[in-house]
Amino acid sequence: MVTIAVTAERDGEPRVAVSPETVKKLTALGCLVRVQAGAGARSRFADDTLKAAGAAIAGSASEALAGADILLKVRRPSPDEVQALKPGAMVAAILAPFDDRAGLEALANTGASLMAMELMPRISRAQSMDVLSSQANLAGYKAVVDAAGKFGQAIPMMMTAAGTVPAAKVFIMGVGVAGLQAIATAKRLGAIITATDVRPATKEQVASLGAKFIAVEDEEFKQAQTAAGYAKPMSAEYQRKQAELVASHIKSQDIVITTALIPGRPAPKLISKAMIESMKPGSVIVDLAAERGGNTDVTKPDEDVNHKGVLIVGPTNLAGDVPVNASSLYAKNLLAFLETMIDKKDKTLKVNWDDEIVKGTLVAKDGKIVHPSLQKGA
Ligand code: NAD
């Protein structure tokens, strides 16, 4: 039997790596799921509910971990946690493998097979395992809801006997997974929406959601998407033209949601101090790129900055602010991943180390860091 351990996350991380639904499915696959008491509380998964779904509730983290084959976490676990598992056990989590190299090496030294869920290849077979998408989608939604809450004015146009309330203008910068959900959410609230990106494929997506696309559509724009579907870093000349366009547009916007990212690089700076100062007092910017340096000149991670009457919000874990949904989806991503590795007949762990999704996510094995993008000089 495959034993799966789930322990509580640290303070500040409300999500958890299993849900009642995934416990039920993992149990049906023949696994024993040991969950530390209280681990699901912040996602409103009570111990009793998890127990009814088939989990064994462990009184402590060490009781949940002892000799387990697999550890499921949201964030990177400590080496002590991993040491308590069976030698060579498997760990699946959002490992942030490019941060804190010494910490990652310490974790690798335990000999466990470390799987970084955020490195899941973006191929159609792995869509159900794509944690970046499941969490970014919720973050895009929550960014708009939070912005609406902080805006202090109504979003939809309202025609009343006492007068007309104008619709708010919402500008979405970066139309990946989070940006598309931000457009859809702002649309439901009745905003007038514009959106921009450097990838030409987004133009049609924006229009199909009922928003207006604006961008510098020159020759460079036509080539701005990599084969993997991500944005390329843009030239200084393009950035200058883009800044001109943003400067003329942003001054009339009430809410701006920024989500622009380029893999492996700091977030591109799209909004300068001068642009913020051109906006009306009371306007709100929610910068989803805060964790990677931010898309504005004044963003501070996990702080609300009031710059001359404009509020710039820099959340780093917005999906964690809707933990019930975020944990449910994250747990489903993990379940879909594990289903490819558990032999349904003899109920054992059979990892195919040559599988693209395993190779893509495997960060360390047998004490060594093995992922190509983490080799020195990569
Ligand atoms: P991301 O988080 O890397 O970036 C967010 C957005 O910012 C992207 O749309 C990007 O083009 C944009 N951006 C970057 N630099 C910019 C700039 N200077 N100005 C304006 N916008 C800028 O993106 P993501 O949400 O992870 O999506 C990346 C791609 O992956 C998309 O093509 C998406 O459709 C694709 N995707 C595929 C799968 C799958 O097949 N399994 C799943 C999810 C996403």
Short mmCIF file of C-alpha atoms and ligand atoms in Angstrom, two decimals:
data_model
loop_
_atom_site.label_atom_id
_atom_site.label_comp_id
_atom_site.label_asym_id
_atom_site.label_seq_id
_atom_site.Cartn_x
_atom_site.Cartn_y
_atom_site.Cartn_z
CA MET A 1 0.00 0.00 0.00
CA VAL A 2 1.20 3.52 -0.85
CA THR A 3 1.20 5.82 2.18
CA ILE A 4 0.70 9.51 1.48
CA ALA A 5 1.48 12.10 4.14
CA VAL A 6 -0.04 15.58 4.24
CA THR A 7 1.15 18.03 6.89
CA ALA A 8 0.02 21.53 7.81
CA GLU A 9 1.59 24.47 5.96
CA ARG A 10 3.45 27.26 7.71
CA ASP A 11 1.70 30.43 8.94
CA GLY A 12 0.78 32.64 6.03
CA GLU A 13 -0.09 29.74 3.74
CA PRO A 14 -3.77 28.88 4.18
CA ARG A 15 -3.89 26.24 1.45
CA VAL A 16 -3.50 22.48 1.93
CA ALA A 17 -2.49 19.72 -0.49
CA VAL A 18 -5.56 17.46 -0.19
CA SER A 19 -9.33 17.87 -0.21
CA PRO A 20 -12.09 15.51 0.88
CA GLU A 21 -12.62 14.70 -2.81
CA THR A 22 -8.98 13.76 -3.46
CA VAL A 23 -8.71 11.78 -0.23
CA LYS A 24 -11.67 9.72 -1.41
CA LYS A 25 -10.11 9.11 -4.83
CA LEU A 26 -6.64 8.34 -3.47
CA THR A 27 -8.15 5.92 -0.97
CA ALA A 28 -10.10 4.25 -3.78
CA LEU A 29 -6.77 3.83 -5.60
CA GLY A 30 -5.57 1.82 -2.60
CA CYS A 31 -3.52 4.55 -0.87
CA LEU A 32 -3.46 5.35 2.83
CA VAL A 33 -3.73 9.13 3.23
CA ARG A 34 -2.39 10.38 6.58
CA VAL A 35 -3.31 14.00 7.26
CA GLN A 36 -1.97 15.98 10.21
CA ALA A 37 -4.84 17.09 12.45
CA GLY A 38 -5.95 20.62 11.60
CA ALA A 39 -4.00 20.76 8.31
CA GLY A 40 -7.16 21.48 6.31
CA ALA A 41 -8.76 23.87 8.79
CA ARG A 42 -7.91 27.11 6.96
CA SER A 43 -9.43 25.63 3.77
CA ARG A 44 -12.49 24.63 5.80
CA PHE A 45 -11.71 20.93 5.37
CA ALA A 46 -12.48 19.70 8.89
CA ASP A 47 -10.62 16.65 10.22
CA ASP A 48 -13.95 14.82 10.52
CA THR A 49 -14.79 15.49 6.86
CA LEU A 50 -11.37 14.27 5.72
CA LYS A 51 -11.75 11.23 7.98
CA ALA A 52 -15.18 10.46 6.54
CA ALA A 53 -13.59 10.62 3.06
CA GLY A 54 -11.11 7.93 4.15
CA ALA A 55 -8.12 9.80 5.61
CA ALA A 56 -6.29 8.73 8.76
CA ILE A 57 -5.97 11.82 10.96
CA ALA A 58 -2.51 11.93 12.58
CA GLY A 59 -2.09 13.69 15.91
CA SER A 60 1.17 15.37 14.84
CA ALA A 61 3.27 16.10 11.74
CA SER A 62 5.78 13.41 12.69
CA GLU A 63 2.99 10.85 13.03
CA ALA A 64 1.72 11.74 9.54
CA LEU A 65 5.21 11.62 8.03
CA ALA A 66 6.74 8.51 9.63
CA GLY A 67 7.81 6.12 6.87
CA ALA A 68 5.42 7.53 4.23
CA ASP A 69 6.09 6.93 0.51
CA ILE A 70 4.86 10.33 -0.66
CA LEU A 71 4.62 13.77 0.93
CA LEU A 72 2.17 16.26 -0.58
CA LYS A 73 2.61 19.93 0.31
CA VAL A 74 1.65 23.32 -1.03
CA ARG A 75 5.01 24.99 -0.25
CA ARG A 76 8.54 23.61 0.03
CA PRO A 77 8.79 21.31 3.10
CA SER A 78 11.68 21.40 5.57
CA PRO A 79 14.50 18.83 5.29
CA ASP A 80 13.38 17.49 8.70
CA GLU A 81 9.93 16.69 7.34
CA VAL A 82 11.39 14.91 4.32
CA GLN A 83 13.92 13.04 6.44
CA ALA A 84 11.03 11.46 8.37
CA LEU A 85 9.67 9.78 5.21
CA LYS A 86 10.76 6.43 3.80
CA PRO A 87 14.29 6.72 2.27
CA GLY A 88 13.98 7.82 -1.37
CA ALA A 89 10.33 8.87 -0.91
CA MET A 90 8.62 11.28 -3.28
CA VAL A 91 7.70 14.89 -2.51
CA ALA A 92 5.32 16.92 -4.69
CA ALA A 93 4.89 20.64 -3.93
CA ILE A 94 5.26 24.15 -5.31
CA LEU A 95 8.98 24.02 -4.53
CA ALA A 96 10.10 27.43 -5.86
CA PRO A 97 13.22 25.63 -7.18
CA PHE A 98 14.93 28.81 -8.39
CA ASP A 99 14.82 30.39 -4.90
CA ASP A 100 17.09 29.59 -1.93
CA ARG A 101 19.54 27.26 -3.64
CA ALA A 102 21.17 26.20 -0.34
CA GLY A 103 17.77 25.20 1.05
CA LEU A 104 16.99 23.23 -2.11
CA GLU A 105 20.33 21.40 -1.87
CA ALA A 106 19.61 20.54 1.77
CA LEU A 107 16.30 19.08 0.68
CA ALA A 108 17.91 17.17 -2.19
CA ASN A 109 20.46 15.72 0.26
CA THR A 110 17.66 13.79 1.97
CA GLY A 111 17.68 11.54 -1.12
CA ALA A 112 14.00 12.12 -1.82
CA SER A 113 12.61 12.53 -5.35
CA LEU A 114 11.54 16.16 -5.39
CA MET A 115 8.82 17.15 -7.86
CA ALA A 116 8.22 20.86 -8.47
CA MET A 117 4.60 21.16 -9.55
CA GLU A 118 5.13 24.62 -11.09
CA LEU A 119 7.50 23.06 -13.65
CA MET A 120 4.72 20.86 -15.09
CA PRO A 121 5.07 20.92 -18.88
CA ARG A 122 2.24 22.85 -20.54
CA ILE A 123 1.11 20.01 -22.78
CA SER A 124 -2.51 19.04 -23.22
CA ARG A 125 -2.13 15.74 -21.28
CA ALA A 126 -0.91 17.70 -18.25
CA GLN A 127 -3.57 20.42 -18.25
CA SER A 128 -5.31 18.84 -15.27
CA MET A 129 -1.99 18.93 -13.36
CA ASP A 130 -1.14 22.56 -14.18
CA VAL A 131 -0.91 24.31 -10.81
CA LEU A 132 0.19 27.61 -12.35
CA SER A 133 -3.09 27.74 -14.27
CA SER A 134 -5.36 26.58 -11.47
CA GLN A 135 -3.91 29.10 -9.02
CA ALA A 136 -3.42 32.01 -11.49
CA ASN A 137 -7.04 31.70 -12.56
CA LEU A 138 -8.21 32.27 -8.98
CA ALA A 139 -5.67 35.05 -8.48
CA GLY A 140 -7.02 36.87 -11.56
CA TYR A 141 -10.54 36.65 -10.17
CA LYS A 142 -9.55 37.77 -6.67
CA ALA A 143 -7.47 40.70 -7.99
CA VAL A 144 -10.58 42.23 -9.56
CA VAL A 145 -12.78 41.55 -6.53
CA ASP A 146 -10.17 43.10 -4.20
CA ALA A 147 -9.71 46.09 -6.50
CA ALA A 148 -13.47 46.61 -6.57
CA GLY A 149 -13.54 46.48 -2.77
CA LYS A 150 -10.79 49.05 -2.41
CA PHE A 151 -12.03 51.34 -5.20
CA GLY A 152 -14.70 53.04 -3.12
CA GLN A 153 -16.91 53.59 -6.17
CA ALA A 154 -19.36 51.38 -8.01
CA ILE A 155 -18.21 49.30 -11.00
CA PRO A 156 -21.32 48.96 -13.21
CA MET A 157 -23.21 51.80 -14.80
CA MET A 158 -26.43 52.41 -12.86
CA MET A 159 -29.22 54.61 -14.15
CA THR A 160 -31.30 55.67 -11.20
CA ALA A 161 -33.94 58.31 -10.50
CA ALA A 162 -31.28 60.22 -8.59
CA GLY A 163 -28.83 60.22 -11.47
CA THR A 164 -26.47 58.00 -13.44
CA VAL A 165 -23.47 56.23 -11.95
CA PRO A 166 -20.82 55.81 -14.66
CA ALA A 167 -19.24 52.39 -15.33
CA ALA A 168 -15.68 52.00 -14.03
CA LYS A 169 -12.85 51.62 -16.54
CA VAL A 170 -10.68 48.59 -15.96
CA PHE A 171 -7.35 48.01 -17.75
CA ILE A 172 -5.76 44.54 -17.71
CA MET A 173 -2.04 44.37 -18.55
CA GLY A 174 -0.82 40.88 -19.45
CA VAL A 175 -3.47 38.50 -20.71
CA GLY A 176 -2.27 35.04 -19.69
CA VAL A 177 -4.32 32.79 -17.43
CA ALA A 178 -4.72 35.39 -14.64
CA GLY A 179 -5.40 38.26 -17.04
CA LEU A 180 -8.10 36.38 -18.94
CA GLN A 181 -9.92 35.55 -15.70
CA ALA A 182 -9.53 39.17 -14.58
CA ILE A 183 -11.24 40.30 -17.80
CA ALA A 184 -14.06 37.77 -17.33
CA THR A 185 -14.58 38.87 -13.70
CA ALA A 186 -14.52 42.59 -14.49
CA LYS A 187 -16.99 41.94 -17.30
CA ARG A 188 -19.41 40.26 -14.89
CA LEU A 189 -19.16 43.33 -12.65
CA GLY A 190 -20.10 45.59 -15.56
CA ALA A 191 -16.80 47.42 -16.13
CA ILE A 192 -15.60 48.92 -19.41
CA ILE A 193 -12.52 46.83 -20.10
CA THR A 194 -9.38 47.31 -22.14
CA ALA A 195 -6.47 44.86 -22.14
CA THR A 196 -2.95 44.66 -23.50
CA ASP A 197 -0.27 42.03 -24.09
CA VAL A 198 2.76 41.52 -26.29
CA ARG A 199 1.61 38.13 -27.63
CA PRO A 200 -0.56 38.49 -30.77
CA ALA A 201 -2.61 35.39 -29.84
CA THR A 202 -4.17 37.35 -26.99
CA LYS A 203 -5.84 39.86 -29.32
CA GLU A 204 -8.61 37.47 -30.29
CA GLN A 205 -8.96 36.10 -26.75
CA VAL A 206 -9.49 39.60 -25.38
CA ALA A 207 -12.11 40.40 -28.02
CA SER A 208 -13.93 37.12 -27.40
CA LEU A 209 -14.38 38.12 -23.73
CA GLY A 210 -15.94 41.42 -24.75
CA ALA A 211 -12.97 43.67 -23.98
CA LYS A 212 -11.03 46.05 -26.25
CA PHE A 213 -7.45 45.14 -27.13
CA ILE A 214 -4.81 47.83 -27.30
CA ALA A 215 -1.11 47.23 -28.02
CA VAL A 216 1.85 48.33 -30.07
CA GLU A 217 1.29 45.96 -32.98
CA ASP A 218 4.57 46.32 -34.90
CA GLU A 219 6.85 43.67 -36.48
CA GLU A 220 8.36 42.76 -33.09
CA PHE A 221 4.88 42.16 -31.62
CA LYS A 222 4.22 39.59 -34.36
CA GLN A 223 7.21 37.54 -33.12
CA ALA A 224 6.75 38.07 -29.37
CA GLN A 225 5.54 34.58 -28.44
CA THR A 226 8.01 31.73 -27.81
CA ALA A 227 7.33 28.18 -29.00
CA ALA A 228 6.29 27.35 -25.43
CA GLY A 229 3.57 30.04 -25.53
CA TYR A 230 5.32 32.58 -23.28
CA ALA A 231 6.27 36.21 -23.92
CA LYS A 232 9.79 37.17 -25.01
CA PRO A 233 11.59 40.08 -23.37
CA MET A 234 10.90 43.09 -25.61
CA SER A 235 13.53 45.46 -27.07
CA ALA A 236 14.21 48.91 -25.59
CA GLU A 237 12.57 50.44 -28.68
CA TYR A 238 9.40 48.39 -28.22
CA GLN A 239 9.32 49.24 -24.51
CA ARG A 240 9.54 52.95 -25.38
CA LYS A 241 6.58 52.70 -27.78
CA GLN A 242 4.63 50.59 -25.27
CA ALA A 243 5.28 53.15 -22.50
CA GLU A 244 3.94 55.93 -24.73
CA LEU A 245 0.76 53.97 -25.38
CA VAL A 246 0.27 53.07 -21.72
CA ALA A 247 0.93 56.65 -20.61
CA SER A 248 -1.80 58.02 -22.85
CA HIS A 249 -4.29 55.30 -21.89
CA ILE A 250 -3.78 54.81 -18.16
CA LYS A 251 -4.69 58.34 -17.07
CA SER A 252 -8.37 57.68 -17.81
CA GLN A 253 -8.47 54.26 -16.06
CA ASP A 254 -10.01 53.60 -12.63
CA ILE A 255 -8.65 50.10 -11.95
CA VAL A 256 -5.54 48.48 -13.43
CA ILE A 257 -4.67 44.81 -12.97
CA THR A 258 -1.12 43.92 -14.01
CA THR A 259 -0.04 40.32 -14.54
CA ALA A 260 2.88 40.60 -17.00
CA LEU A 261 5.62 38.01 -16.55
CA ILE A 262 8.50 36.61 -18.59
CA PRO A 263 9.75 33.17 -17.50
CA GLY A 264 13.02 33.24 -15.57
CA ARG A 265 13.29 37.06 -15.53
CA PRO A 266 12.19 39.90 -13.29
CA ALA A 267 8.72 41.21 -14.17
CA PRO A 268 8.80 43.89 -16.91
CA LYS A 269 8.25 47.44 -15.62
CA LEU A 270 5.17 48.72 -17.42
CA ILE A 271 3.88 51.53 -15.18
CA SER A 272 6.17 54.39 -14.13
CA LYS A 273 5.72 56.76 -11.21
CA ALA A 274 4.75 59.52 -13.65
CA MET A 275 2.02 57.31 -15.13
CA ILE A 276 0.62 56.63 -11.65
CA GLU A 277 0.68 60.35 -10.91
CA SER A 278 -1.40 60.97 -14.06
CA MET A 279 -4.23 58.77 -12.70
CA LYS A 280 -7.20 60.09 -10.75
CA PRO A 281 -6.95 59.91 -6.93
CA GLY A 282 -8.89 56.87 -5.72
CA SER A 283 -7.76 54.72 -8.65
CA VAL A 284 -6.47 51.26 -7.75
CA ILE A 285 -3.69 49.15 -9.26
CA VAL A 286 -3.43 45.48 -8.27
CA ASP A 287 0.00 44.17 -9.28
CA LEU A 288 -0.01 40.38 -9.55
CA ALA A 289 3.66 40.46 -10.57
CA ALA A 290 4.63 41.76 -7.09
CA GLU A 291 6.48 38.58 -6.13
CA ARG A 292 8.78 38.95 -9.17
CA GLY A 293 9.57 42.63 -8.65
CA GLY A 294 6.26 44.10 -9.81
CA ASN A 295 5.02 45.71 -13.04
CA THR A 296 5.03 49.21 -11.50
CA ASP A 297 7.83 51.38 -10.13
CA VAL A 298 6.28 51.59 -6.66
CA THR A 299 4.94 48.07 -5.98
CA LYS A 300 5.94 46.57 -2.63
CA PRO A 301 5.23 42.84 -2.06
CA ASP A 302 2.28 42.29 0.27
CA GLU A 303 1.84 46.00 0.94
CA ASP A 304 -0.73 48.60 -0.07
CA VAL A 305 1.18 51.69 -1.21
CA ASN A 306 -0.70 54.98 -1.47
CA HIS A 307 1.16 57.02 -4.09
CA LYS A 308 -0.35 60.49 -4.35
CA GLY A 309 -3.88 59.18 -3.87
CA VAL A 310 -3.51 56.09 -6.12
CA LEU A 311 -3.45 52.77 -4.29
CA ILE A 312 -0.95 50.16 -5.53
CA VAL A 313 -1.59 46.72 -4.06
CA GLY A 314 1.10 44.03 -4.32
CA PRO A 315 -0.34 40.68 -3.23
CA THR A 316 1.94 37.63 -3.49
CA ASN A 317 -0.53 34.86 -2.66
CA LEU A 318 -3.96 35.88 -3.92
CA ALA A 319 -4.99 32.28 -4.61
CA GLY A 320 -4.36 31.72 -0.89
CA ASP A 321 -7.06 34.32 -0.19
CA VAL A 322 -9.64 31.93 -1.64
CA PRO A 323 -8.20 28.85 0.10
CA VAL A 324 -11.26 26.62 -0.20
CA ASN A 325 -11.18 26.81 -3.99
CA ALA A 326 -7.41 27.08 -4.31
CA SER A 327 -6.83 23.97 -2.15
CA SER A 328 -9.56 22.01 -3.96
CA LEU A 329 -8.04 22.75 -7.37
CA TYR A 330 -4.44 22.28 -6.23
CA ALA A 331 -5.36 18.94 -4.62
CA LYS A 332 -6.99 17.88 -7.90
CA ASN A 333 -3.80 18.83 -9.80
CA LEU A 334 -1.80 16.60 -7.43
CA LEU A 335 -4.32 13.77 -7.74
CA ALA A 336 -4.13 13.84 -11.55
CA PHE A 337 -0.32 13.70 -11.30
CA LEU A 338 -0.31 10.81 -8.80
CA GLU A 339 -2.84 8.84 -10.83
CA THR A 340 -0.16 8.45 -13.52
CA MET A 341 2.19 6.82 -10.98
CA ILE A 342 0.07 4.49 -8.89
CA ASP A 343 -0.36 1.01 -10.26
CA LYS A 344 -4.07 0.33 -9.96
CA LYS A 345 -3.67 -3.45 -9.94
CA ASP A 346 -1.01 -4.05 -7.31
CA LYS A 347 -1.52 -0.68 -5.55
CA THR A 348 2.14 0.28 -5.54
CA LEU A 349 4.05 3.35 -6.64
CA LYS A 350 5.42 2.81 -10.16
CA VAL A 351 7.02 5.98 -11.44
CA ASN A 352 7.93 6.05 -15.12
CA TRP A 353 11.10 8.16 -14.91
CA ASP A 354 11.07 8.61 -18.69
CA ASP A 355 7.60 10.18 -18.73
CA GLU A 356 7.69 13.81 -19.95
CA ILE A 357 5.68 15.04 -16.97
CA VAL A 358 8.00 13.30 -14.50
CA LYS A 359 11.16 14.49 -16.25
CA GLY A 360 9.71 18.00 -16.51
CA THR A 361 8.97 18.30 -12.79
CA LEU A 362 11.75 16.19 -11.22
CA VAL A 363 14.12 18.58 -9.49
CA ALA A 364 16.22 16.15 -7.42
CA LYS A 365 16.70 12.40 -7.06
CA ASP A 366 19.08 10.18 -5.09
CA GLY A 367 20.69 13.18 -3.43
CA LYS A 368 21.42 15.09 -6.65
CA ILE A 369 19.76 18.08 -8.31
CA VAL A 370 18.84 16.68 -11.71
CA HIS A 371 16.63 19.23 -13.48
CA PRO A 372 18.42 20.68 -16.55
CA SER A 373 17.33 24.25 -15.78
CA LEU A 374 18.91 23.98 -12.31
CA GLN A 375 22.36 22.81 -13.40
CA LYS A 376 25.12 25.33 -12.64
CA GLY A 377 25.49 27.61 -15.67
CA ALA A 378 22.01 26.72 -17.05
P1 NAD B 1 2.69 34.38 -17.65
O1 NAD B 1 2.22 34.30 -16.25
O2 NAD B 1 4.08 33.93 -17.98
O3 NAD B 1 2.58 35.93 -18.15
C1 NAD B 1 1.36 36.62 -18.06
C2 NAD B 1 1.14 37.41 -19.32
O4 NAD B 1 2.01 38.55 -19.35
C3 NAD B 1 1.39 36.64 -20.63
O5 NAD B 1 0.22 36.65 -21.41
C4 NAD B 1 2.52 37.43 -21.27
O6 NAD B 1 2.43 37.41 -22.69
C5 NAD B 1 2.30 38.82 -20.72
N1 NAD B 1 3.44 39.73 -20.84
C6 NAD B 1 4.77 39.47 -20.69
N2 NAD B 1 5.49 40.57 -20.92
C7 NAD B 1 4.63 41.58 -21.22
C8 NAD B 1 4.77 42.94 -21.53
N3 NAD B 1 5.98 43.51 -21.61
N4 NAD B 1 3.68 43.67 -21.78
C9 NAD B 1 2.44 43.10 -21.71
N5 NAD B 1 2.23 41.81 -21.40
C10 NAD B 1 3.31 41.05 -21.17
O7 NAD B 1 1.67 33.67 -18.63
P2 NAD B 1 0.70 32.43 -18.35
O8 NAD B 1 -0.57 32.92 -17.79
O9 NAD B 1 1.45 31.42 -17.57
O10 NAD B 1 0.43 31.92 -19.82
C11 NAD B 1 1.52 31.69 -20.71
C12 NAD B 1 1.10 30.86 -21.90
O11 NAD B 1 0.89 29.52 -21.54
C13 NAD B 1 -0.15 31.31 -22.61
O12 NAD B 1 0.10 31.21 -23.99
C14 NAD B 1 -1.19 30.31 -22.19
O13 NAD B 1 -2.24 30.19 -23.12
C15 NAD B 1 -0.33 29.08 -22.12
N6 NAD B 1 -0.90 28.01 -21.27
C16 NAD B 1 -0.91 26.72 -21.74
C17 NAD B 1 -1.40 25.71 -20.94
C18 NAD B 1 -1.44 24.29 -21.41
O14 NAD B 1 -1.43 24.04 -22.61
N7 NAD B 1 -1.42 23.30 -20.51
C19 NAD B 1 -1.87 25.98 -19.67
C20 NAD B 1 -1.82 27.31 -19.22
C21 NAD B 1 -1.32 28.31 -20.03
#
